[in-house]
XYZ file of C-alpha atoms in Angstrom:
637
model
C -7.985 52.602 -5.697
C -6.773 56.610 -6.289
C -4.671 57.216 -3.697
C -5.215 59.516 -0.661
C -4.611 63.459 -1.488
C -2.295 65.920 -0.181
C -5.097 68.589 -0.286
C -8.990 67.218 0.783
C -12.021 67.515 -1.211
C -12.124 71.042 -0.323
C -8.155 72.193 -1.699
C -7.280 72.409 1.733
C -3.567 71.776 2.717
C -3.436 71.295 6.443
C -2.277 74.762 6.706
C 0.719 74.374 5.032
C 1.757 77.439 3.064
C 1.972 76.031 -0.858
C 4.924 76.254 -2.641
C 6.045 77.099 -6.497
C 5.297 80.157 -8.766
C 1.954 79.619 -9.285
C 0.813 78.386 -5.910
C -2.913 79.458 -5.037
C -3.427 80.256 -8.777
C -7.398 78.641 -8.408
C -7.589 78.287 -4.785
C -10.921 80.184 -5.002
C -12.498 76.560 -6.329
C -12.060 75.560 -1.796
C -14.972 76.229 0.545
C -12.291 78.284 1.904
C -12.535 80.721 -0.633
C -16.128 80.799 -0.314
C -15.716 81.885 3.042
C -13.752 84.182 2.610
C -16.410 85.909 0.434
C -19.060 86.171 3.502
C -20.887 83.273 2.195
C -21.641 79.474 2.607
C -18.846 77.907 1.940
C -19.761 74.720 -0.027
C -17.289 71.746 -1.704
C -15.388 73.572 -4.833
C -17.826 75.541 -6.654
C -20.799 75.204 -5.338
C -24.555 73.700 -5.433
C -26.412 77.160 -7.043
C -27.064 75.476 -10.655
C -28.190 72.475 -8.587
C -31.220 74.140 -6.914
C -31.450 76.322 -10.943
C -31.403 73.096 -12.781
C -34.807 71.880 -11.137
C -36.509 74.770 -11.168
C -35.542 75.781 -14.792
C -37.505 72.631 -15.905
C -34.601 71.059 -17.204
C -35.171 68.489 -14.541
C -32.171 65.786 -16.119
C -29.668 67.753 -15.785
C -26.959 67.065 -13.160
C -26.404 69.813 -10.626
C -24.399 72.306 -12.556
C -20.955 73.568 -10.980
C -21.218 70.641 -8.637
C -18.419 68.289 -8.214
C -20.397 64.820 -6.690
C -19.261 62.857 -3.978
C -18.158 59.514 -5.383
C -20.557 56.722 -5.059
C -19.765 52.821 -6.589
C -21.895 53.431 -9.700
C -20.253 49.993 -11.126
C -22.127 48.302 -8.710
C -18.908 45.981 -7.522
C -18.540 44.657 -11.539
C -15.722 44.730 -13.110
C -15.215 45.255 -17.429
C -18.580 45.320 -19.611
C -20.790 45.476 -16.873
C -19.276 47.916 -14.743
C -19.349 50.153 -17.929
C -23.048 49.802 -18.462
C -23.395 50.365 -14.897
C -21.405 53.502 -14.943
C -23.084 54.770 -18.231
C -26.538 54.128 -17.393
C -26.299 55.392 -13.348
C -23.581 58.328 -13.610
C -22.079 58.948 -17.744
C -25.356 60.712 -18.486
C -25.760 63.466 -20.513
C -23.533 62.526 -23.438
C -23.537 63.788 -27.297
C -23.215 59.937 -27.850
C -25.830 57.450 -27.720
C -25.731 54.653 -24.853
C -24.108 52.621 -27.820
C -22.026 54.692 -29.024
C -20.829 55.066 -25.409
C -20.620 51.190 -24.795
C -18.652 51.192 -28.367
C -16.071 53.691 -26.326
C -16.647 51.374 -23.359
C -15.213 48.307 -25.451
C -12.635 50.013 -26.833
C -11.305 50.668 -23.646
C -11.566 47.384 -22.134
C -10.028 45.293 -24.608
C -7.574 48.365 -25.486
C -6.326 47.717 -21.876
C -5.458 44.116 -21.779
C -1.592 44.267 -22.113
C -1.642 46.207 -18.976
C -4.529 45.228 -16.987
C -3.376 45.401 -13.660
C -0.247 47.856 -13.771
C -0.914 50.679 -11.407
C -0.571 54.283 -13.147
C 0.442 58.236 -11.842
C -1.374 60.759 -12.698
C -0.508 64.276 -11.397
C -2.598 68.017 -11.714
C -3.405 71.069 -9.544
C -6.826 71.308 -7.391
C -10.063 72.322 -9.282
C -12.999 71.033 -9.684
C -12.883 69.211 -12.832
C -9.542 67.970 -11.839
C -11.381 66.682 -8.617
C -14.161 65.103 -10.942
C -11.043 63.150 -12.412
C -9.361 62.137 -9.360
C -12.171 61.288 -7.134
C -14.817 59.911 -9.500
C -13.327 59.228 -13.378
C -10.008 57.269 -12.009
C -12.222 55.077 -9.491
C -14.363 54.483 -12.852
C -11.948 53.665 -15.101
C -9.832 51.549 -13.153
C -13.247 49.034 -12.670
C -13.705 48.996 -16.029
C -9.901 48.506 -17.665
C -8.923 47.133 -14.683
C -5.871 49.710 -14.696
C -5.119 51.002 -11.275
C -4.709 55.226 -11.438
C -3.404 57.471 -9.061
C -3.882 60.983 -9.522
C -2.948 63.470 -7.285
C -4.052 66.806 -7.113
C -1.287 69.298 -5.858
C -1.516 73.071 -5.461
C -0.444 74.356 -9.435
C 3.090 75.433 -8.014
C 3.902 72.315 -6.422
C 2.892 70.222 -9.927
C 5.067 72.772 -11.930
C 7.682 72.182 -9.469
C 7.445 68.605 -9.974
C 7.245 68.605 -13.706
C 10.214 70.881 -14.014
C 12.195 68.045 -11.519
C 11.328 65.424 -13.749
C 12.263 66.924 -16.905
C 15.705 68.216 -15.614
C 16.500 64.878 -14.549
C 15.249 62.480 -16.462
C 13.849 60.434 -13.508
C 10.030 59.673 -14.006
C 7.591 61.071 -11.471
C 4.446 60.638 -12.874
C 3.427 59.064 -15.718
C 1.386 61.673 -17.221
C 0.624 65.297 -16.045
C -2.085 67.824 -16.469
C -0.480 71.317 -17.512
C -1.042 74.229 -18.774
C -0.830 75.189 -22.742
C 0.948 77.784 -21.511
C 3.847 75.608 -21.303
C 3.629 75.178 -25.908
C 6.575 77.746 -26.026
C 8.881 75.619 -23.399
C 8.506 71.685 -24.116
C 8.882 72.069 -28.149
C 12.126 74.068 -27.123
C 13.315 71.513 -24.226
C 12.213 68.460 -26.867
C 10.925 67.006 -23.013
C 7.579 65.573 -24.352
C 6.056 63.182 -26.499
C 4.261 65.117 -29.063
C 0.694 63.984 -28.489
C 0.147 63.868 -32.381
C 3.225 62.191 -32.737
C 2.250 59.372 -30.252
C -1.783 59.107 -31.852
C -0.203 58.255 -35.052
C 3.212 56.412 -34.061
C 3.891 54.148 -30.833
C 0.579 54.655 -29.255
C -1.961 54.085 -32.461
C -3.318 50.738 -30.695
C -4.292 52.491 -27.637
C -6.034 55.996 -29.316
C -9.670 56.248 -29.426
C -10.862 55.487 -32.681
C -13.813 58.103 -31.633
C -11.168 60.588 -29.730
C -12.141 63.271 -32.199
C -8.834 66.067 -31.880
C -10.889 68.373 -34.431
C -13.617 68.650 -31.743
C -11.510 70.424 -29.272
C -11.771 74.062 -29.680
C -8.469 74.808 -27.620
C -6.166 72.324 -30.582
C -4.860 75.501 -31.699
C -3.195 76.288 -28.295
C -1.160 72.910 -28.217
C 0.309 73.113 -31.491
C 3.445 74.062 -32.229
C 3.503 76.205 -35.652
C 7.071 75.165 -37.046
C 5.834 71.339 -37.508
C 2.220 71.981 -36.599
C 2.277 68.593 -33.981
C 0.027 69.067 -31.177
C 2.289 68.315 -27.644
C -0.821 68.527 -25.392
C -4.411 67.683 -25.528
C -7.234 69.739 -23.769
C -9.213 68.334 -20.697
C -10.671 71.807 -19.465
C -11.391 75.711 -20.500
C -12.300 78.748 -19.236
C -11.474 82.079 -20.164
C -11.194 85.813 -18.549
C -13.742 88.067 -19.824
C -15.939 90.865 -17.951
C -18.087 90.752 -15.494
C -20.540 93.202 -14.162
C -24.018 93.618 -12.145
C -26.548 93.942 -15.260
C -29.536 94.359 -12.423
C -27.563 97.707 -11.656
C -26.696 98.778 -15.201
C -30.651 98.320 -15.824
C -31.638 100.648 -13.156
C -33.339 103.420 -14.957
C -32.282 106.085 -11.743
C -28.579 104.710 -12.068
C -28.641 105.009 -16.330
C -30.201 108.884 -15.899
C -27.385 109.888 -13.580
C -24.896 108.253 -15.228
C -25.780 109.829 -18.633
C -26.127 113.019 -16.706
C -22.585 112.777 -15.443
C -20.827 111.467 -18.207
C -22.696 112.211 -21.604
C -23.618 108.524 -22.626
C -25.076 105.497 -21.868
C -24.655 103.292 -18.697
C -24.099 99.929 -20.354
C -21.113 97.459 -20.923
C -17.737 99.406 -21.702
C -16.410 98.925 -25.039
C -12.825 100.468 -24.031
C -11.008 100.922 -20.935
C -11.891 104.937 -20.706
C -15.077 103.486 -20.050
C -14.592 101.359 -17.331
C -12.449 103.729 -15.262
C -15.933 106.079 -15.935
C -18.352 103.539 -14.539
C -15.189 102.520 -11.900
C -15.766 105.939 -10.641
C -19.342 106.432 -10.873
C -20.011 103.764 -9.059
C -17.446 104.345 -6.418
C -17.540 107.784 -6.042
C -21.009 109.063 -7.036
C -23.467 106.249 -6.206
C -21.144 104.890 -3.491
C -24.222 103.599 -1.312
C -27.093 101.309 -2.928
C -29.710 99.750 -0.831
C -28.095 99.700 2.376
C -24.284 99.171 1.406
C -20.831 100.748 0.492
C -20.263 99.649 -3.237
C -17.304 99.997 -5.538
C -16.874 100.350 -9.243
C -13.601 97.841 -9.808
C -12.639 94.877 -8.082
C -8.781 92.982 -8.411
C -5.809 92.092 -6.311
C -2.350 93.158 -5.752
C -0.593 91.639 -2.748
C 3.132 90.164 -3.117
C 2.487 86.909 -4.174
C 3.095 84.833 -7.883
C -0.504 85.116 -8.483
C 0.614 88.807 -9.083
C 2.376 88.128 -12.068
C -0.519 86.533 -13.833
C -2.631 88.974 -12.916
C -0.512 91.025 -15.609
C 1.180 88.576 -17.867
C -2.494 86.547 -18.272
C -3.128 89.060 -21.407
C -3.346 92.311 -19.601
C -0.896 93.605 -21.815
C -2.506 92.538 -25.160
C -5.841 93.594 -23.570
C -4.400 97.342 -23.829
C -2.760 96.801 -26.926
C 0.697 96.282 -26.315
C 1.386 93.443 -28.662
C 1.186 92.548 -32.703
C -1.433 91.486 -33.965
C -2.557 87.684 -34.607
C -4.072 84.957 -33.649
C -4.080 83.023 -30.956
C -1.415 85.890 -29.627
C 0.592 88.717 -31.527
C 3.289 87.801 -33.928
C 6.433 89.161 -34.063
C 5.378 90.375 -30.414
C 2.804 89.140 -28.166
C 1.247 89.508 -24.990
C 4.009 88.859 -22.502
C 6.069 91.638 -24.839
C 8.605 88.900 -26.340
C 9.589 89.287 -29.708
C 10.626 86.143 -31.889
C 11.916 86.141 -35.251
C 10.116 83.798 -38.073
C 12.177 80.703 -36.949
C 10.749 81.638 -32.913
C 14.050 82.381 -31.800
C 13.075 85.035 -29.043
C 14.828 87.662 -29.860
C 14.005 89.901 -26.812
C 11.530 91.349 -24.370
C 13.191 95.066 -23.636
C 12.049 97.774 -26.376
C 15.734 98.388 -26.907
C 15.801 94.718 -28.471
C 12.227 94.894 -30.529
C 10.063 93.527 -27.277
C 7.289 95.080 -25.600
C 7.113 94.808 -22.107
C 8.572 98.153 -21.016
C 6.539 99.704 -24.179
C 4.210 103.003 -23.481
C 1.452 100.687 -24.280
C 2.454 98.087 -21.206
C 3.388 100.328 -18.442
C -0.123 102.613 -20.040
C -1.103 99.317 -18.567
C 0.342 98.865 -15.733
C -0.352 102.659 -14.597
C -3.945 101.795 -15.336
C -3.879 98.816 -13.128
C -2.512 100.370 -10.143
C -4.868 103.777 -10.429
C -7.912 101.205 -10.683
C -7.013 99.355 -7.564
C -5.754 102.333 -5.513
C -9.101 104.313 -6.907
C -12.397 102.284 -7.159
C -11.810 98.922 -5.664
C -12.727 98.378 -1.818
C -9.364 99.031 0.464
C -8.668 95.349 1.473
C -8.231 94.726 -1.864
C -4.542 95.851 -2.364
C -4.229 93.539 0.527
C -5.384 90.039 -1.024
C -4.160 87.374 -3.541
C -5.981 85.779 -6.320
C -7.898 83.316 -4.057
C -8.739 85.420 -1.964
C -10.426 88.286 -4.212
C -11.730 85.983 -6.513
C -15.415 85.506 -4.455
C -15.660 89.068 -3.420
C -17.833 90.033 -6.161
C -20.819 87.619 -4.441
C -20.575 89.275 -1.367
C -22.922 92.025 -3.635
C -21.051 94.967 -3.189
C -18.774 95.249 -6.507
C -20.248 96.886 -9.586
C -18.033 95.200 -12.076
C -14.932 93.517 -12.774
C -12.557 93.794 -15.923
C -10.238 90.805 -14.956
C -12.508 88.340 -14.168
C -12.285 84.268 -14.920
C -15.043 82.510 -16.089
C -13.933 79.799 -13.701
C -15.415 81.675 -10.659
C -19.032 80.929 -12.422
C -19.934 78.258 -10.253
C -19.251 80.412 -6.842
C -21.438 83.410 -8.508
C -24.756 81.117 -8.663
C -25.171 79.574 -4.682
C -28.435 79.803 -3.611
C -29.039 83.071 -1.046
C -26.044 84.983 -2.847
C -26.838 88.207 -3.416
C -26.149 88.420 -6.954
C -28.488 85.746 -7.510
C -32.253 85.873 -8.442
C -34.722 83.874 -6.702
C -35.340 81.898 -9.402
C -31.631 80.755 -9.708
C -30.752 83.406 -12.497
C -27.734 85.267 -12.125
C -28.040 89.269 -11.200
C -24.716 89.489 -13.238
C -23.363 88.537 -16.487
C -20.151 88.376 -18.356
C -19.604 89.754 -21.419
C -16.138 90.852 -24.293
C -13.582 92.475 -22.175
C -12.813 95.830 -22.951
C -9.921 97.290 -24.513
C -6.995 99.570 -24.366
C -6.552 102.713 -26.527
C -3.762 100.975 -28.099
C -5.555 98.356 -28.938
C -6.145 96.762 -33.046
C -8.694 94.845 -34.548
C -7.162 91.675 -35.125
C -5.319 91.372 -31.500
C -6.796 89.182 -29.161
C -9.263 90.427 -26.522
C -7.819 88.244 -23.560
C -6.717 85.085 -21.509
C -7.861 81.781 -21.930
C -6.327 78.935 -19.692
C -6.459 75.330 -21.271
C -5.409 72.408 -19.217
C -3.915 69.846 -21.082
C -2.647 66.403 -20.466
C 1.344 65.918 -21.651
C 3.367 62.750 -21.966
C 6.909 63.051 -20.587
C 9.934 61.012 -22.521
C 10.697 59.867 -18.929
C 7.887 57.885 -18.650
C 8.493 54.091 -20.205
C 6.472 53.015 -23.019
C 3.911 50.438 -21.162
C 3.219 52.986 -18.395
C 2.950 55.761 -21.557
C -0.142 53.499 -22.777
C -1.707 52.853 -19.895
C -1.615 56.078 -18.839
C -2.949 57.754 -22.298
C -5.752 55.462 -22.094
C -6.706 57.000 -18.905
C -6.493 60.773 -20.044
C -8.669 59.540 -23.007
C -11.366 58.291 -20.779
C -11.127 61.717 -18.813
C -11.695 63.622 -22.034
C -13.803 61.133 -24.314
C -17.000 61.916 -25.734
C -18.905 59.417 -23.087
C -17.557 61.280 -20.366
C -16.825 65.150 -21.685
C -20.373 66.462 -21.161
C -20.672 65.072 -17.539
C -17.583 66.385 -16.761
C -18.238 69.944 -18.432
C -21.489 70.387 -16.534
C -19.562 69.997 -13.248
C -16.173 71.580 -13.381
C -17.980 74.293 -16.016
C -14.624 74.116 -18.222
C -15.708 72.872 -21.432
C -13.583 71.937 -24.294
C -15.427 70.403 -26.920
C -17.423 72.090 -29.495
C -20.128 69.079 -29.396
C -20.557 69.415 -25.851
C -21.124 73.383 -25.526
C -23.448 73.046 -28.586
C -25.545 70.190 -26.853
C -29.159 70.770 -25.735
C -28.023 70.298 -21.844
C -25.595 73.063 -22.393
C -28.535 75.217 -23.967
C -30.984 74.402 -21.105
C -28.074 75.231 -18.887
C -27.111 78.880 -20.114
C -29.779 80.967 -18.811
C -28.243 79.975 -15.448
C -24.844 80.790 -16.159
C -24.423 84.094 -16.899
C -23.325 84.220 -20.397
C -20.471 81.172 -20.171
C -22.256 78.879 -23.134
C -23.219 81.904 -25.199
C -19.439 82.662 -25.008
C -18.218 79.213 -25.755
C -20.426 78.993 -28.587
C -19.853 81.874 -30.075
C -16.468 82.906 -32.617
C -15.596 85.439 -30.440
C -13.702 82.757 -27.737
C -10.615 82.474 -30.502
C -9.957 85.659 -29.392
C -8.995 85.195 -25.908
C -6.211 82.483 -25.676
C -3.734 81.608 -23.350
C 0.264 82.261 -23.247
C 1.717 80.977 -26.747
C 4.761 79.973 -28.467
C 6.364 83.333 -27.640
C 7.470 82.216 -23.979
C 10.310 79.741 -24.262
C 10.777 78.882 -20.117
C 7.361 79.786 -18.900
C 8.130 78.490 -14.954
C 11.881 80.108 -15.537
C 10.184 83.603 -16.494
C 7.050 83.994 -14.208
C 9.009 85.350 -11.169
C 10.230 88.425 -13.052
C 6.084 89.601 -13.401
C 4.900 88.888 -9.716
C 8.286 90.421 -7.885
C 8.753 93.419 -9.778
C 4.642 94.558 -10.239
C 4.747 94.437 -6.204
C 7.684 97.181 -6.094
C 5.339 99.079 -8.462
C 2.078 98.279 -6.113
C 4.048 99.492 -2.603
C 5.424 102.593 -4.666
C 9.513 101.768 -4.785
C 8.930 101.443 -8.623
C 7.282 103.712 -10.720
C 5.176 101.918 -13.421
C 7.651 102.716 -15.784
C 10.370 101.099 -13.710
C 9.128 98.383 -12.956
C 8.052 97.041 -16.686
C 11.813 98.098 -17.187
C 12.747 95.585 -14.490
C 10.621 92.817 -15.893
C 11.708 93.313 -19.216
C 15.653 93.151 -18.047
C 15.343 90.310 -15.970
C 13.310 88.497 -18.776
C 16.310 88.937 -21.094
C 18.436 88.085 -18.959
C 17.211 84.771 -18.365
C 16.825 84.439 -22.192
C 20.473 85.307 -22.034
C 21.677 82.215 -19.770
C 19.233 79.949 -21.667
C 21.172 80.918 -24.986
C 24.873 80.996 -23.309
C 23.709 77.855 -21.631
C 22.679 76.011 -24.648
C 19.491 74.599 -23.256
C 17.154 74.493 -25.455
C 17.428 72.426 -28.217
C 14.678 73.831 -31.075
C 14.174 77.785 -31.735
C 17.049 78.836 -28.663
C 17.090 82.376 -27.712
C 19.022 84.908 -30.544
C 18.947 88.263 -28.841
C 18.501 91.144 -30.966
C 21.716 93.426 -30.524
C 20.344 96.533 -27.927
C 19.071 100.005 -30.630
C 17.600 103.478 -29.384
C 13.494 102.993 -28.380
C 13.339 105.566 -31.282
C 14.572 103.223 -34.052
C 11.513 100.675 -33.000
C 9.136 102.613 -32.529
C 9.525 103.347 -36.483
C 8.847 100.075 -37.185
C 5.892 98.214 -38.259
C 3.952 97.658 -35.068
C 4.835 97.220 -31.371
C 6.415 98.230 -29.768
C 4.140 101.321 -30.272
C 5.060 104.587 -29.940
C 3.222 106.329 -27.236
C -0.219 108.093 -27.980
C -1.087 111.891 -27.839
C -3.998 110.571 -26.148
C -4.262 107.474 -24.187
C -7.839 108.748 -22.991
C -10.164 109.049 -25.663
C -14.249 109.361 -24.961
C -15.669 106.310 -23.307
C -17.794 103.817 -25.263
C -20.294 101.463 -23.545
C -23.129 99.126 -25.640
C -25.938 97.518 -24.209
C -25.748 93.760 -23.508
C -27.590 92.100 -26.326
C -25.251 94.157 -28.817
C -22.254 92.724 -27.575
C -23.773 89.022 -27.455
C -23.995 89.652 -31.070
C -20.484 90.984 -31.288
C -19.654 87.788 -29.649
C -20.233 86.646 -33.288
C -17.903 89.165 -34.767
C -15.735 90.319 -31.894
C -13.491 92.119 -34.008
C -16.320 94.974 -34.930
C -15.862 95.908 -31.216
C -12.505 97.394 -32.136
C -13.808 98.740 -35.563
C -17.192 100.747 -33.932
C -14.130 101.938 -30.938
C -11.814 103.136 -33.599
C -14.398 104.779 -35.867
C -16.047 106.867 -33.112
């Protein structure tokens, strides 16, 4: 039996206000964020792709973005049968044959023997795949290994705040948590975790998936750490933050005239950021009416609250240019503005000690941010958090959006919306994210956010076992598929190239032709850069609210975040608390000296405005295959 959750099936928390530095972070997945947007409010993400499976013709597909209620599909059996039960009424669509899933099946039940029985803890923040897990793929699992799980789901704040309890004091928890890869920078350092490599090839080879295929996740590259190349994590979910914007609009041959009148080119998807802020304020300020209702060019967020600070630190920077160049981020500097030194020692985050944070290319950033919000979005919207801006763009009112998650797919397809088609089809689609003037080919484009299971050194060996065998059922070829198609995260390459996916993606806005495509290497989440993620966040959400109420200018305040950044850096290395690649702190030198260095920090531009450069949709699918000739055809104009 999973046990009963602090938040219900819809996120909710009985009103209480949730706690940690990333509290609310995907709150939008709760009816109550669907509300919020003027709609229906329906259980996570919504039943849209259910009503645009059916009439698509794919007819076998499982309502898309829709987490199921749980119903017994074992039937009351236990081991082998309750498997074939399972597979045959719920497992379906898989990559794998039914026998290749009852092989999987097997391997599982007689895997489990030695701790058939035990009762597990299992521990992640609300979503809807996570949901999917803890609802649906625990109740499964336990009836066919006869392992007992309970996952809870916790606001992301409160499971941070418990992970970072359980690693400072060595007391276990939970046996096995679902965090973010944004966390590769800070358990390598803290030597806190089992390297999941490590434990595949080591003390847990009897109880890995012969079939678990780690090459087959497209997010491995996120959980490794480069200086012994061991993965710490594994992926169980993806999406990524990319652009979104009403294409039924941008089609409107009155709209396209007036806009090429106005502004000398084509109304079609920004390439660069001069571009947006163009079709921010045509939309805002010259249509600013369309059939009936006030519209605006730009929609975002930017009340005091920690989903503030990864608003900015979730890329923003690196999507202007701020950082190095590199893959998955910027090396010697990436997209939080640290510096490290070949070894990773961070060596700083102020310009004055080789970082980037307070660079002309971050606050150029930062200014940006605030101008856009203050400018083209709708009033209230300097006024809300993360949640609750995230389903404002359904309400049908918002032209596009430059910081958008691919996670809010699900609430952009309900039936009635008005950015849906009557057929299902989306009025909108997501597409590469613009860029910054100071922006290089070669620099990634954006965020991606990759939860990932981790094994703490607290937890004792048996429970260890037990409890990897259940995070390989979550993420096992017999189940990935199913899951994918109803939290909309995928992380498998076989999955997003199946035929359900294909039959899927005209109803999805672009997600599987992203996913698919090269281009999604180029938007990755926070890397090995950050050594304390939870120790560093606060800096970012405190500091860009001083700049939002105007007691900080923008340059101030990236001055702030970069101080108080190196100064935790500072106690970590007096401290002695990290144990691989501590903090070395470059000695303070004139911004002069680094900006006469080999990339960022970057010097600032003569012109951080330069003409505005838009391509029609089907050109940048295909630049989805070669995202980095975005940035060449930018840079040659």
């Amino acid at each position: 039996m999973t046990k009963k959750h602090e938040d219900d099936p819809q996120g909710r928390t009985g009103g209480k206000t949730p706690r940690g530095f990333n509290a609310n972070r995907r709150n939008f997945l709760r009816s109550g964020a669907a509300a919020a947007a003027g709609v229906a409010a329906v259980p996570f993400v919504g039943t849209a792709a259910a009503a645009a499976s059916s009439q698509s013709g794919a007819s076998d597909l499982p309502p898309l973005g829709k987490i199921p209620d749980y119903k017994n599909y074992g039937k009351g059996e236990t081991g082998r049968k309750a498997a074939e039960n399972w597979v045959d009424g719920f497992l379906q669509p898989s990559t794998l044959t039914r026998d290749e899933q009852m092989k999987e099946m097997d391997y599982f039940i007689k895997a489990a023997q030695p701790y058939k029985g035990m009762k597990i803890t299992a521990i992640s923040e609300v979503t809807g795949t996570h949901q999917f897990e803890s609802n649906i793929l625990a109740r499964a699992f336990e009836q066919i290994t006869g392992i007992k799980v309970e996952h809870a789901t916790l606001q992301e704040g409160d499971v941070v705040a418990k992970l970072e309890a359980q690693l400072a004091t060595g007391r276990s928890l939970y046996d096995i948590f679902i965090n973010d890869s944004d966390f590769i920078g800070t358990h390598p350092r803290m030597d806190d975790v089992v390297p999941i490599s490590d434990y595949m090839t080591g003390e847990g080879k009897d109880v890995t998936l012969p079939t678990l295929d780690f090459d087959d996740f497209f997010g491995k590259s996120y959980v490794t750490w480069p200086l012994n190349n061991k993965q710490y994590m594994i992926p169980d979910g993806q999406f990524a933050n990319l652009y979104w914007y009403r294409k039924d609009w941008f089609d409107r041959p009155d709209l396209r005239k007036k806009f090429k009148d106005e502004y000398g080119y084509e109304l079609d998807v920004p390439v660069n950021w001069s571009a947006y802020e163009d079709i921010a304020d045509f939309f805002t300020n010259k249509v600013k009416n369309l059939d009936g209702k006030r519209i605006y060019g730009h929609m975002d967020y930017g009340k005091k609250s920690p989903s503030l600070g990864w608003r900015i630190h979730d890329s923003w920077l690196s999507m202007a240019g701020a950082g190095d160049k590199g893959l998955p981020n910027g090396m010697p500097v990436d997209d939080w503005g640290i510096r490290v030194n070949d070894d990773l020692n961070v060596l700083g985050a102020s310009v004055e000690r080789g970082g980037a944070t307070n660079s002309p290319a971050a606050v150029y950033a930062i200014r940006k941010y605030k101008e856009w919000l203050d400018k083209y979005a709708p009033p209230e919207a300097a006024g809300m958090t993360f949640s609750e801006a995230g389903p404002v763009p359904a309400q049908g009112h918002i032209a596009q959006q430059i910081f958008w998650y691919t996670a809010f797919t699900p609430s952009m397809t309900q039936p009635g919306l008005p950015v849906v088609n009557d057929d299902g089809t989306p009025k909108w689609r997501m597409a590469p994210s613009p860029h910054g003037p100071y922006w290089e080919p070669g620099m990634k484009l954006g965020y991606q956010d990759c939860g990932s299971w981790m094994l703490p050194k607290a937890t004792d060996p048996k429970h260890r076992a037990a409890s990897w065998l259940y995070a390989q059922f979550c993420i096992c070829k017999s189940v990935s598929l199913r899951k994918s198609l109803a939290g909309l995260t995928p992380f498998r390459r076989s999955d997003i190239s199946s035929k359900p996916m294909g039959e899927a993606a005209p109803y999805l806005g672009g997600l599987v032709e992203f996913f698919r495509s090269p281009a999604q290497k180029y938007w990755t989440p926070t890397g090995v850069n950050v050594p304390a993620y939870g120790k560093l966040t606060s800096a970012w959400w405190t500091n860009i609210a001083k700049i939002n109420s105007g007691e900080l200018s923008p340059q101030e305040g990236m001055d702030a975040v970069a101080e108080d950044m190196d100064k935790v850096f500072h106690r970590i290395q007096i401290a002695n608390l990290e144990k691989v690649a501590p903090p070395k702190l470059n000695p303070k030198k004139s911004k002069e000296y680094w900006f006469k260095q080999p990339g960022a920090p970057k010097p600032p531009m003569e012109n951080e405005d330069p003409p505005g450069e838009t391509l029609p949709y089907d050109e940048l699918l295909k630049a989805f295959n070669d995202p980095s000739s975005i940035g060449k055809k930018a840079s040659d104009s």
